[in-house]
Coordinates of N, CA and C in Angstrom, one line a residue:
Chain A
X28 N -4.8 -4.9 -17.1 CA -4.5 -4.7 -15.7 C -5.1 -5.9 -14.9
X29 N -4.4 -6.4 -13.9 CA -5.4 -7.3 -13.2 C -5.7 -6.8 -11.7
X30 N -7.2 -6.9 -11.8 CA -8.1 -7.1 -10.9 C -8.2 -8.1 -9.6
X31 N -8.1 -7.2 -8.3 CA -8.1 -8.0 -7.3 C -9.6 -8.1 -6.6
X32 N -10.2 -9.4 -6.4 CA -11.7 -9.3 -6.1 C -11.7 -9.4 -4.5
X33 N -11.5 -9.0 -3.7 CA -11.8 -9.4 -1.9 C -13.4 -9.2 -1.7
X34 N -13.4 -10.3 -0.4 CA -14.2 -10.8 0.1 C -14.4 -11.1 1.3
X35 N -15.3 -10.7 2.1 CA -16.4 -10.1 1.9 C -15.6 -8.7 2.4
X36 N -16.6 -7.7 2.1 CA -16.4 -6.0 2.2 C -16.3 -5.5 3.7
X37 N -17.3 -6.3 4.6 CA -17.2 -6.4 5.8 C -17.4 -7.4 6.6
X38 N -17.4 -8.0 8.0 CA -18.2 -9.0 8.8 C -17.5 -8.3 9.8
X39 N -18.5 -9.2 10.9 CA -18.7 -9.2 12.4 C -18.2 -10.3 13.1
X40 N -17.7 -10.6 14.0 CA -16.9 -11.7 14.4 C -17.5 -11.5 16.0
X41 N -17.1 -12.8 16.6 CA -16.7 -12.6 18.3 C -15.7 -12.9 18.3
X42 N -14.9 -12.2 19.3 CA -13.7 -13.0 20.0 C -13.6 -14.2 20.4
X43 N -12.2 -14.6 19.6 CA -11.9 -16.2 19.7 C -12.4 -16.8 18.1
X44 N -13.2 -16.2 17.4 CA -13.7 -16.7 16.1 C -12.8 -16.6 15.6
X45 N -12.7 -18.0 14.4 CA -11.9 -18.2 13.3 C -12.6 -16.8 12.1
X46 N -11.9 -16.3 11.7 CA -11.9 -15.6 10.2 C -11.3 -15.7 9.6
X47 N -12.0 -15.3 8.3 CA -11.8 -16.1 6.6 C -11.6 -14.6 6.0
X48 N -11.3 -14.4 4.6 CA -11.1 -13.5 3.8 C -10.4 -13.7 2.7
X49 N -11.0 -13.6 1.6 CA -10.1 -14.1 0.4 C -10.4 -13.4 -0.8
X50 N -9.4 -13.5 -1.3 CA -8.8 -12.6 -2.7 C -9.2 -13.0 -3.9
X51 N -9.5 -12.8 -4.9 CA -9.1 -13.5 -6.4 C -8.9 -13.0 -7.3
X52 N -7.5 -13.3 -8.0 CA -7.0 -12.2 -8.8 C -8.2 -12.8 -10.0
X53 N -7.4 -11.9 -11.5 CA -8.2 -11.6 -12.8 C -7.8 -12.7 -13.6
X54 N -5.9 -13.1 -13.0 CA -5.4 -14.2 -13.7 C -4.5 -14.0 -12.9
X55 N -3.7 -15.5 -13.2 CA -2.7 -15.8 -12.6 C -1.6 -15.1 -12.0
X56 N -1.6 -15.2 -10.6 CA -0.2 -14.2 -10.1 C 0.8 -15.2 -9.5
X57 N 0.8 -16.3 -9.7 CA 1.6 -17.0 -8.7 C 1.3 -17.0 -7.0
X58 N 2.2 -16.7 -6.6 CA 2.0 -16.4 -5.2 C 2.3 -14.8 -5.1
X59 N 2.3 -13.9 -6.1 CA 2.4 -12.7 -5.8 C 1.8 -11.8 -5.1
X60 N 1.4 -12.0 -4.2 CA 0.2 -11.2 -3.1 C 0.4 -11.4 -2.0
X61 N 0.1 -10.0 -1.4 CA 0.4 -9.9 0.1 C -0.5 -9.2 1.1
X62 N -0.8 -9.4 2.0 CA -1.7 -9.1 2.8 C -1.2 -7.6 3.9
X63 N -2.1 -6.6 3.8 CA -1.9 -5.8 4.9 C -2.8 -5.4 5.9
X64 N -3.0 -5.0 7.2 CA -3.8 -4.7 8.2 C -3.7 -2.9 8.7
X65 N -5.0 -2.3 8.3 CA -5.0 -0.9 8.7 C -6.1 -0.7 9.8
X66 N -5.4 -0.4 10.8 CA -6.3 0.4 11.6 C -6.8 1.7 11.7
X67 N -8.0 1.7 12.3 CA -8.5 3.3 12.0 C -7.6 4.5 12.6
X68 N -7.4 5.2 11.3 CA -6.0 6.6 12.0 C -5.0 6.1 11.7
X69 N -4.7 4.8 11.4 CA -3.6 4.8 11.1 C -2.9 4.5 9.4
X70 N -1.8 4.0 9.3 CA -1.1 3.8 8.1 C -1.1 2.6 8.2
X71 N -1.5 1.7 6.9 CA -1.3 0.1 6.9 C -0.1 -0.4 7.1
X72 N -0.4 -1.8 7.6 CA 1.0 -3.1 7.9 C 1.2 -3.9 7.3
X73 N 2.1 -4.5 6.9 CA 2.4 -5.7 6.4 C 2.1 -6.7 7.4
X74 N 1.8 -7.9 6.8 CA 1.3 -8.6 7.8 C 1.8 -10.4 7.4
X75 N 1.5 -10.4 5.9 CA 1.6 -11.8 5.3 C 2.6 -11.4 3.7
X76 N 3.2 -12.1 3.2 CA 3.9 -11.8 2.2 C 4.1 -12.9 0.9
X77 N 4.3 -12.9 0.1 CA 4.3 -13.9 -0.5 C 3.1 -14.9 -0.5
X78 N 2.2 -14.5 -0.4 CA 0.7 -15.4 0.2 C 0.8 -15.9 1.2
X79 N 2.0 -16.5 2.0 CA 1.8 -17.2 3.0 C 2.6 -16.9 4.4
X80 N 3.8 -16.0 3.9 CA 5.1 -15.8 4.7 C 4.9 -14.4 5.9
X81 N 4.6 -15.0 6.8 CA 4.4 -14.1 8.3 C 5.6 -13.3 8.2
X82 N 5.3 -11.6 8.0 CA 6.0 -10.8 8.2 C 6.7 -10.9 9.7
X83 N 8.0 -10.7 10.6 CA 8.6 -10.4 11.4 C 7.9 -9.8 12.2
X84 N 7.4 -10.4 13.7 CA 6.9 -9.5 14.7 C 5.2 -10.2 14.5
X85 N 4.7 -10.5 13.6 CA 2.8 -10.4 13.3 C 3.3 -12.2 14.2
X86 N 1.9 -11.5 14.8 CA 1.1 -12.7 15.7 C 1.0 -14.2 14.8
X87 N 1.0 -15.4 15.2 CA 1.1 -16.3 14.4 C -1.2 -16.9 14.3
X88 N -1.2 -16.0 14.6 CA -2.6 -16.4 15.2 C -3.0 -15.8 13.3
X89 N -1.9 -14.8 12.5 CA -2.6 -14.7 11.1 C -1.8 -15.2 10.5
X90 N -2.6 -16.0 9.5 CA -1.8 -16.6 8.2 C -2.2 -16.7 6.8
X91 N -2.1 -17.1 5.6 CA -2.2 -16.5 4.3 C -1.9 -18.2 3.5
X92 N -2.8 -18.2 2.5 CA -2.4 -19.6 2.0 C -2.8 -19.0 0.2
X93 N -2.9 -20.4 -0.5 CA -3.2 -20.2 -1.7 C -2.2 -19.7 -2.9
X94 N -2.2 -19.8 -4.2 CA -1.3 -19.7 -5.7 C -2.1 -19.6 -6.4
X95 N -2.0 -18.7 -7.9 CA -2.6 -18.7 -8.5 C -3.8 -17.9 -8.8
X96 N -4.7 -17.8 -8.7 CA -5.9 -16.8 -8.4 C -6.3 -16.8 -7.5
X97 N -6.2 -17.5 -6.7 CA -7.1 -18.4 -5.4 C -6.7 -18.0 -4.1
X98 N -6.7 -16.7 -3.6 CA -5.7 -16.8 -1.9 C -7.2 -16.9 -0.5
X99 N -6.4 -16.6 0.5 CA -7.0 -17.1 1.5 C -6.0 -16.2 2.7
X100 N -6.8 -15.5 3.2 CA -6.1 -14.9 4.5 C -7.4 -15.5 5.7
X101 N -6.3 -15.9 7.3 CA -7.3 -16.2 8.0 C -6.7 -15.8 9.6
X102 N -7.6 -15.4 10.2 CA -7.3 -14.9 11.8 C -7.9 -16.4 12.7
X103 N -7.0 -16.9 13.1 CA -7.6 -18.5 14.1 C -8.2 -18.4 14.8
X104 N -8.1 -16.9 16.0 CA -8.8 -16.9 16.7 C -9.1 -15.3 16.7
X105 N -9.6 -14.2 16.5 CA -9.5 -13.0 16.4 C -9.9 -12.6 17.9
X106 N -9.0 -11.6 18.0 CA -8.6 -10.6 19.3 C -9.6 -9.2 19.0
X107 N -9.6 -8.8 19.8 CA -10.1 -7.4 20.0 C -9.4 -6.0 19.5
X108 N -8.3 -6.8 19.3 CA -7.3 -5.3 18.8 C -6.8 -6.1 17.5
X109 N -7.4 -7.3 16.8 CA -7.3 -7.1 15.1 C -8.4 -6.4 14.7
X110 N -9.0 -5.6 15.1 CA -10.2 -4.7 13.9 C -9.6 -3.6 14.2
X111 N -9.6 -3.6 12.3 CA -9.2 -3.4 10.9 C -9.6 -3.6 10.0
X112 N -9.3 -3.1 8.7 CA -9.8 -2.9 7.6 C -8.7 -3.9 7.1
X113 N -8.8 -5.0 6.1 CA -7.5 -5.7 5.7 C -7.7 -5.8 4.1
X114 N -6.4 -5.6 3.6 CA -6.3 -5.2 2.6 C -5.1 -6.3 1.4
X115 N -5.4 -6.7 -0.1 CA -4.8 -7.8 -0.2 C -4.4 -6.8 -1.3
X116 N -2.9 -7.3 -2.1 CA -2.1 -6.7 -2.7 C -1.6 -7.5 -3.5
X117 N -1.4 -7.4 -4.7 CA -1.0 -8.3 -5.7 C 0.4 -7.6 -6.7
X118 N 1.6 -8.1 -7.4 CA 2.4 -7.4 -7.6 C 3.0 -8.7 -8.8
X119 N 2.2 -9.2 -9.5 CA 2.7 -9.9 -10.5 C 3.8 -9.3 -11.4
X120 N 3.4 -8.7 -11.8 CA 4.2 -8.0 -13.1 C 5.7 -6.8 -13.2
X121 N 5.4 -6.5 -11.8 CA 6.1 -5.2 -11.2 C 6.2 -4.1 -11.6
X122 N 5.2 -4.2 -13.0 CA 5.2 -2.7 -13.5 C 3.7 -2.0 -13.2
X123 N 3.4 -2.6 -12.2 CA 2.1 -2.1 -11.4 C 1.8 -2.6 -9.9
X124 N 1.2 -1.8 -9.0 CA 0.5 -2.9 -7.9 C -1.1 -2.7 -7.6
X125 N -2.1 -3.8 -7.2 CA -3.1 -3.4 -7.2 C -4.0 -3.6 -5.8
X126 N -4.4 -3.4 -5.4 CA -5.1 -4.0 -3.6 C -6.8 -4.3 -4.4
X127 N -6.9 -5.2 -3.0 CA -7.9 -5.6 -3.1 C -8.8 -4.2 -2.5
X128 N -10.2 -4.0 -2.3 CA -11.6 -3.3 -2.2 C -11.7 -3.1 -0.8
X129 N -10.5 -4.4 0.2 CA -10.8 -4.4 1.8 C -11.8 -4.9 2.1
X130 N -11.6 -5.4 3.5 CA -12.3 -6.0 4.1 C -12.7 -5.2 5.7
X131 N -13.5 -4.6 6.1 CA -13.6 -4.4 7.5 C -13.8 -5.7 8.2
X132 N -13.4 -6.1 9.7 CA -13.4 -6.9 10.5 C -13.8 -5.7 11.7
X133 N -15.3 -6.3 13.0 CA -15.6 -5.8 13.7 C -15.8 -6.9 14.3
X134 N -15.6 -6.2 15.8 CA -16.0 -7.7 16.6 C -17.9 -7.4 17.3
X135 N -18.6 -8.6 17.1 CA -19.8 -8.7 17.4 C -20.3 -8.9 19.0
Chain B
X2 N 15.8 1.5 13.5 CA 14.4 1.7 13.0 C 14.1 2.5 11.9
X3 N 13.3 1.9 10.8 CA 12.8 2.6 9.7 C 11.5 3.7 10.3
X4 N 11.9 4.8 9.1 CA 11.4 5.7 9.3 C 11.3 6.3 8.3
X5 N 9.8 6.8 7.9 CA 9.3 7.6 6.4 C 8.6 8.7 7.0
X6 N 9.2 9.6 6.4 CA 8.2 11.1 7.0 C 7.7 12.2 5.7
X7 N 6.7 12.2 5.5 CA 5.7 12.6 4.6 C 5.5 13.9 4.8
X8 N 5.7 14.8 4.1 CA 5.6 16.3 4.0 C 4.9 17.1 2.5
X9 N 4.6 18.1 2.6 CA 4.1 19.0 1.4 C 3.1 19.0 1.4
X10 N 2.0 18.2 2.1 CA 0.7 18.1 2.1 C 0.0 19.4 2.1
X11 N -1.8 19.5 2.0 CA -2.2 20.8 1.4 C -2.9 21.3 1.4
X12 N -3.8 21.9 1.0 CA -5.1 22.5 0.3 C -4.6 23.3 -1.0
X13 N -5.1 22.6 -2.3 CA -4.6 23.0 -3.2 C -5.6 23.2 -4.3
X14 N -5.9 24.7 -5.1 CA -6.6 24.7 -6.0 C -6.5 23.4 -7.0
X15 N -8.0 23.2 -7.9 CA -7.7 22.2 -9.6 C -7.0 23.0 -10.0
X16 N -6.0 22.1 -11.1 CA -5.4 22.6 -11.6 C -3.7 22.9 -11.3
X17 N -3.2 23.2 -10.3 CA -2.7 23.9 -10.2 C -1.4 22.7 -9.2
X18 N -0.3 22.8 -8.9 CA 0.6 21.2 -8.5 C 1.1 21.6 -7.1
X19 N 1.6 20.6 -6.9 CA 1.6 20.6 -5.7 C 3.0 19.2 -5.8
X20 N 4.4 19.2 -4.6 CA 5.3 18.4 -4.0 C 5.3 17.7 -2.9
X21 N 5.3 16.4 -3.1 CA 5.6 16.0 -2.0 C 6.7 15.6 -2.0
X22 N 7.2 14.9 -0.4 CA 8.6 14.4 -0.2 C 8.5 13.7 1.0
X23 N 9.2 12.5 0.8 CA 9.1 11.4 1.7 C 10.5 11.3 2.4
X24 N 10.8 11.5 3.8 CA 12.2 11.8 3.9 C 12.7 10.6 5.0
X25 N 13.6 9.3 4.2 CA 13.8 8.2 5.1 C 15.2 8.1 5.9
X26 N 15.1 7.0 6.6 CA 15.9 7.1 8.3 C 15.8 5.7 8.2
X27 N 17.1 5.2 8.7 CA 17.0 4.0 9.4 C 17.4 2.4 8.3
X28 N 17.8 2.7 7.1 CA 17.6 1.8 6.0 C 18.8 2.5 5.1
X29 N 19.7 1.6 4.4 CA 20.2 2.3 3.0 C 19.4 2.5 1.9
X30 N 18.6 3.9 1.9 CA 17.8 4.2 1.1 C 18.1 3.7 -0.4
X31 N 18.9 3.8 -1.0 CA 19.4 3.9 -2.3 C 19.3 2.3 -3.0
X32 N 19.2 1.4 -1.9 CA 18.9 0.3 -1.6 C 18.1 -0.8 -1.7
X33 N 16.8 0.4 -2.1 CA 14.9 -0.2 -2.0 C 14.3 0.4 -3.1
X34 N 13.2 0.3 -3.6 CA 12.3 1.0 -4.4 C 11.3 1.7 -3.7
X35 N 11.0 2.7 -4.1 CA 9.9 4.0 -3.2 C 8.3 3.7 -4.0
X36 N 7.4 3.4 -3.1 CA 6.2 3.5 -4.1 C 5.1 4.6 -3.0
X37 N 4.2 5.1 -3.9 CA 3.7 6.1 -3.2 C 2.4 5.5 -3.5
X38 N 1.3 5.7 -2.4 CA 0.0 4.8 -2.3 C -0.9 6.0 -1.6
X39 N -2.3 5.5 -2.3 CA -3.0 7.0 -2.1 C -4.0 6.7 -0.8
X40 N -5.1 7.3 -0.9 CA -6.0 6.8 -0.1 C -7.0 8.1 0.0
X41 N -8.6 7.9 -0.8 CA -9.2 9.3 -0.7 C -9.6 8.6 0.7
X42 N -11.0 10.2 1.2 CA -11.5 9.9 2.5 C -12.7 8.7 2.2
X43 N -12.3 8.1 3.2 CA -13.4 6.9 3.5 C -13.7 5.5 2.7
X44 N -12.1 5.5 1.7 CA -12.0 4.8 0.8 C -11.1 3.7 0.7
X45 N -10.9 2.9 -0.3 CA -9.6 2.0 0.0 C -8.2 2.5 -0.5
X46 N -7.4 1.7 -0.7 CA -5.6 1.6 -0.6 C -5.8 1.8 -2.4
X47 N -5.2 2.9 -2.9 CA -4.9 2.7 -4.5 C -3.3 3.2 -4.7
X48 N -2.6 2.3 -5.4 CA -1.4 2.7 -5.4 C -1.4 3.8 -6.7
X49 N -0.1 4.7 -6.4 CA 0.3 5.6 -7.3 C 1.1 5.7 -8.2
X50 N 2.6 5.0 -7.8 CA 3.5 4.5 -8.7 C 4.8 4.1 -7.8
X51 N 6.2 3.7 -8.9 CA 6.9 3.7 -7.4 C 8.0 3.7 -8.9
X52 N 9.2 4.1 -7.6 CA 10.4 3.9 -8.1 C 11.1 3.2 -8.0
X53 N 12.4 2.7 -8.9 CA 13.3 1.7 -8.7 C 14.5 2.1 -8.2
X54 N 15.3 1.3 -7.7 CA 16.3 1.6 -6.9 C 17.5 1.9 -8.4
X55 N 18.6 2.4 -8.2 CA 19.5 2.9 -9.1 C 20.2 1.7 -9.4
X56 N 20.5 0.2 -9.0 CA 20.4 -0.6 -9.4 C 19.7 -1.9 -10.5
X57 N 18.5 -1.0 -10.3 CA 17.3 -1.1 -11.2 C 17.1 -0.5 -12.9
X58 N 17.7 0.6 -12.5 CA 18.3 1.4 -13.6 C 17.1 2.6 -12.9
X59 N 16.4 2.8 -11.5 CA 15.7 4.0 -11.1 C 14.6 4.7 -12.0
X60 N 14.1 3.2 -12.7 CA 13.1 3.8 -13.4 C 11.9 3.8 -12.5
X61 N 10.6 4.7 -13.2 CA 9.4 4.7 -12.6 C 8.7 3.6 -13.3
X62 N 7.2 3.7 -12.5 CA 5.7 3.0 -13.0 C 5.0 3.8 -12.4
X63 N 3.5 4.2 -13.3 CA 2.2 4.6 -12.2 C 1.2 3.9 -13.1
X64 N 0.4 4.5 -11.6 CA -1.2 4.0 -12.3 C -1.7 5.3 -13.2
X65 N -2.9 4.2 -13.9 CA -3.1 5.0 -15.3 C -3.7 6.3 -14.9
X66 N -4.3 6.5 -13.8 CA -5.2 7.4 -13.3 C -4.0 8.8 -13.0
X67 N -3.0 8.4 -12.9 CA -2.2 9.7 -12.3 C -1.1 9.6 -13.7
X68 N -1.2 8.9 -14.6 CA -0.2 8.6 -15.6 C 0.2 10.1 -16.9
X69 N 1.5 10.9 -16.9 CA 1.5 12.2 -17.5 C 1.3 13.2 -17.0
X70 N 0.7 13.1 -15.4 CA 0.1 14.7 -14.6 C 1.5 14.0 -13.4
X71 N 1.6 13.0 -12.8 CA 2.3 12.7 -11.6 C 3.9 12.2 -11.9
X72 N 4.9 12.9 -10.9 CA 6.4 12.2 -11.4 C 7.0 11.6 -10.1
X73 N 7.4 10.7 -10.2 CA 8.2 10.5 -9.0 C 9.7 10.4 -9.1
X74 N 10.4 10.8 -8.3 CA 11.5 11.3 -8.3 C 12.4 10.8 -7.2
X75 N 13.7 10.7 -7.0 CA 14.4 10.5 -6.0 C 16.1 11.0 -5.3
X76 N 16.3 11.0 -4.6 CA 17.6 11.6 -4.5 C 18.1 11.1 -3.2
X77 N 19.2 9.8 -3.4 CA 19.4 9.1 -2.6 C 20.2 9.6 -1.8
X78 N 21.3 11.1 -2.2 CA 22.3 11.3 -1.1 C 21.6 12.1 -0.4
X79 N 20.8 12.1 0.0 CA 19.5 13.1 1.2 C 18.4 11.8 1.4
X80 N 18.2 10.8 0.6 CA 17.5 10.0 1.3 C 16.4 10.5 1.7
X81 N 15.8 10.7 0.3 CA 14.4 11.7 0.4 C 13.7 11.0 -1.1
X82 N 12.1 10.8 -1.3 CA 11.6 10.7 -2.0 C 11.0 11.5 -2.8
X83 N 10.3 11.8 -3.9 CA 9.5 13.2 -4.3 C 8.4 12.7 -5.0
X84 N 7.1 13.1 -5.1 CA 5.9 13.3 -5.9 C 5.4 14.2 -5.8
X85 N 5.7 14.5 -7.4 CA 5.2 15.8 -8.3 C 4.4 15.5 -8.9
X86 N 3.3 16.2 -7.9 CA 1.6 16.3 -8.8 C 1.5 17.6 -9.3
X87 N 1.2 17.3 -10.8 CA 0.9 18.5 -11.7 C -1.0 18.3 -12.0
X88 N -1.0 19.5 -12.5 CA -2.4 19.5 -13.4 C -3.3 18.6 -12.5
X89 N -3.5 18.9 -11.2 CA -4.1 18.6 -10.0 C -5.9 18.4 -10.0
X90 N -6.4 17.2 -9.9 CA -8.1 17.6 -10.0 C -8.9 17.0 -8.4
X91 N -10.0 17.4 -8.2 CA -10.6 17.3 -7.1 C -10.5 16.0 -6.5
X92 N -10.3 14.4 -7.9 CA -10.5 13.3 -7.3 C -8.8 12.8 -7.0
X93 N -8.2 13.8 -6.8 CA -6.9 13.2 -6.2 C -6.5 13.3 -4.8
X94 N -7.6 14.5 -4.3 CA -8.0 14.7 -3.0 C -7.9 13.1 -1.9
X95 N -6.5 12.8 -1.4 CA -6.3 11.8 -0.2 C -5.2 12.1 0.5
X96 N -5.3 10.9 1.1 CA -4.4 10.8 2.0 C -2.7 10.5 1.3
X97 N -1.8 10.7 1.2 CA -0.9 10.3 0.3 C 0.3 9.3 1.4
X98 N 0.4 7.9 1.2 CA 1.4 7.5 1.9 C 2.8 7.4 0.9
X99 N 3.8 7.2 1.7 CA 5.0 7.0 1.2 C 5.5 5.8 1.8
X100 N 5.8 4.9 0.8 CA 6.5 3.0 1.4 C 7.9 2.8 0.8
X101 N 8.7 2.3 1.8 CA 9.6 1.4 1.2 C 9.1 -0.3 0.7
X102 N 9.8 -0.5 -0.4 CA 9.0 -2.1 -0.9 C 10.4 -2.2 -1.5
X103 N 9.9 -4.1 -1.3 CA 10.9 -4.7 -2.1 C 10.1 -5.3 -2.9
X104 N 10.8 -5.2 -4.4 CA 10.1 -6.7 -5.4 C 8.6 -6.5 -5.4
X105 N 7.7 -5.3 -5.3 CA 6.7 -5.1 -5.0 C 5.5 -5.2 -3.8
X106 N 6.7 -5.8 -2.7 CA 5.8 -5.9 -1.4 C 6.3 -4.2 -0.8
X107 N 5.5 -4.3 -0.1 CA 5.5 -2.9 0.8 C 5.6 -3.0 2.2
X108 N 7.1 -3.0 2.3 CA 7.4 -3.2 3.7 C 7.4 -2.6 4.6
X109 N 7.6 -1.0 4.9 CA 7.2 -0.1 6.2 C 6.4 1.3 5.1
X110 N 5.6 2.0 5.5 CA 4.8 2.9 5.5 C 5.0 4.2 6.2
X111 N 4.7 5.1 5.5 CA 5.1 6.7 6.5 C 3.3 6.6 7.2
X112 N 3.5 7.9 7.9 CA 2.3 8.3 8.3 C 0.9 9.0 7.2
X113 N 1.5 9.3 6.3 CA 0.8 10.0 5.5 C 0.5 11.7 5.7
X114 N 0.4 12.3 4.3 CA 0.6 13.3 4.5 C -1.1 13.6 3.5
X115 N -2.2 14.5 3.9 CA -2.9 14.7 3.3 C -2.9 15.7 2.1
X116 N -3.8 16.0 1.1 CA -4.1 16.5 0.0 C -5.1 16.7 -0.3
X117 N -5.6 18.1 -0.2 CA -7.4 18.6 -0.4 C -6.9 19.0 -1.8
X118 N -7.7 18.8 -2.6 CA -7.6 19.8 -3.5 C -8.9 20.1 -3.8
X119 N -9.5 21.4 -3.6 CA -10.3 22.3 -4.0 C -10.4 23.5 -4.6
X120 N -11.6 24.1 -4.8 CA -11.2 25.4 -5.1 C -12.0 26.9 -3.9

């Protein structure tokens, strides 16, 4: 099965701060991985797809890079109403899916 | 607008099973693959399994953790999903969502329907 490792589990940010958050599968998924944003009470979002590809509607302010084992989700300037718990999702094989551990994002 | 609505949820002895059903709107169901994604309290996103579209040939996948106790099922001229948890144990106790996905992305989400199981 492969293993998705996210990073870090939580941080604190200010508004307007760049955030970072990144994935690393077990082995190679291509660009198989997608990013989702849950808020508290709610049901998670799609947000980034394909590693890189801005879901319809999501703020351009998030975006998603990286192939391979290696991804990278990042907020340019974070807002007050991205905290969330964000969550990375991998789907190489299609006879399984696996999420990352999450990330909480709070603002400081 | 898509629309997933999650029902059957519970309080349910170990042991003993329990249905759910995911009932969609807004999308040609028959169309997409259904995956059902868990979530205990205070924890992360674990998926459960999902289904393929009848173009697919409508076969299933799960995770190994629910693999022989859980079925997923479908019935596209009601445009309704199913998971049938059997032989039910304390750590299945979450939140249960229901997703449309394509190709393995998960593109809209129901609200979730919860699952105690105790005794």
């Amino acid at each position: 099965d492969i293993q998705m490792t996210q990073s870090p589990s939580s941080l604190s940010a200010s508004v307007g701060d760049r955030v970072t958050i990144t994935c690393q599968a077990s082995q190679d998924i291509s660009n198989y991985l997608n990013w989702y944003q849950q808020k508290p009470g709610k049901a998670p979002k799609l947000l980034i797809y394909d590693a890189s590809n801005l879901e319809t509607g999501v703020p351009s302010r998030f975006s998603g890079s990286g192939s391979g084992t290696d991804f990278t989700f990042t907020i340019s300037s974070l807002q007050p109403e991205d905290i969330a718990t964000y969550y990375c999702q991998q789907y190489d094989n299609l006879r399984g899916l696996t999420f990352g551990g999450g990330t909480k994002v709070e603002i400081k | 607008e898509v629309q997933l609505v999650e029902s059957g949820g519970g309080l349910v002895q170990p042991g003993r099973s329990l249905r759910l059903s995911c009932t969609a709107s807004g999308f040609t169901f028959g169309d997409y693959a259904m995956s059902w994604v868990r979530q205990a309290p205070g924890k992360g996103l674990e998926w459960v399994g999902f289904i393929r579209s009848k173009a697919y040939g409508g076969t299933t996948e799960y995770a190994a953790s629910v693999k022989g106790r859980f079925t997923i099922s479908r019935d596209d001229s009601k445009s309704i999903a199913y998971l049938q948890m059997n032989s039910l144990k304390t750590e299945d106790t979450a939140v249960y969502y229901c997703t449309r996905g394509s190709a393995g992305t998960l593109l809209n989400w129901g609200q979730g329907t919860l699952v105690t199981v105790s005794s």
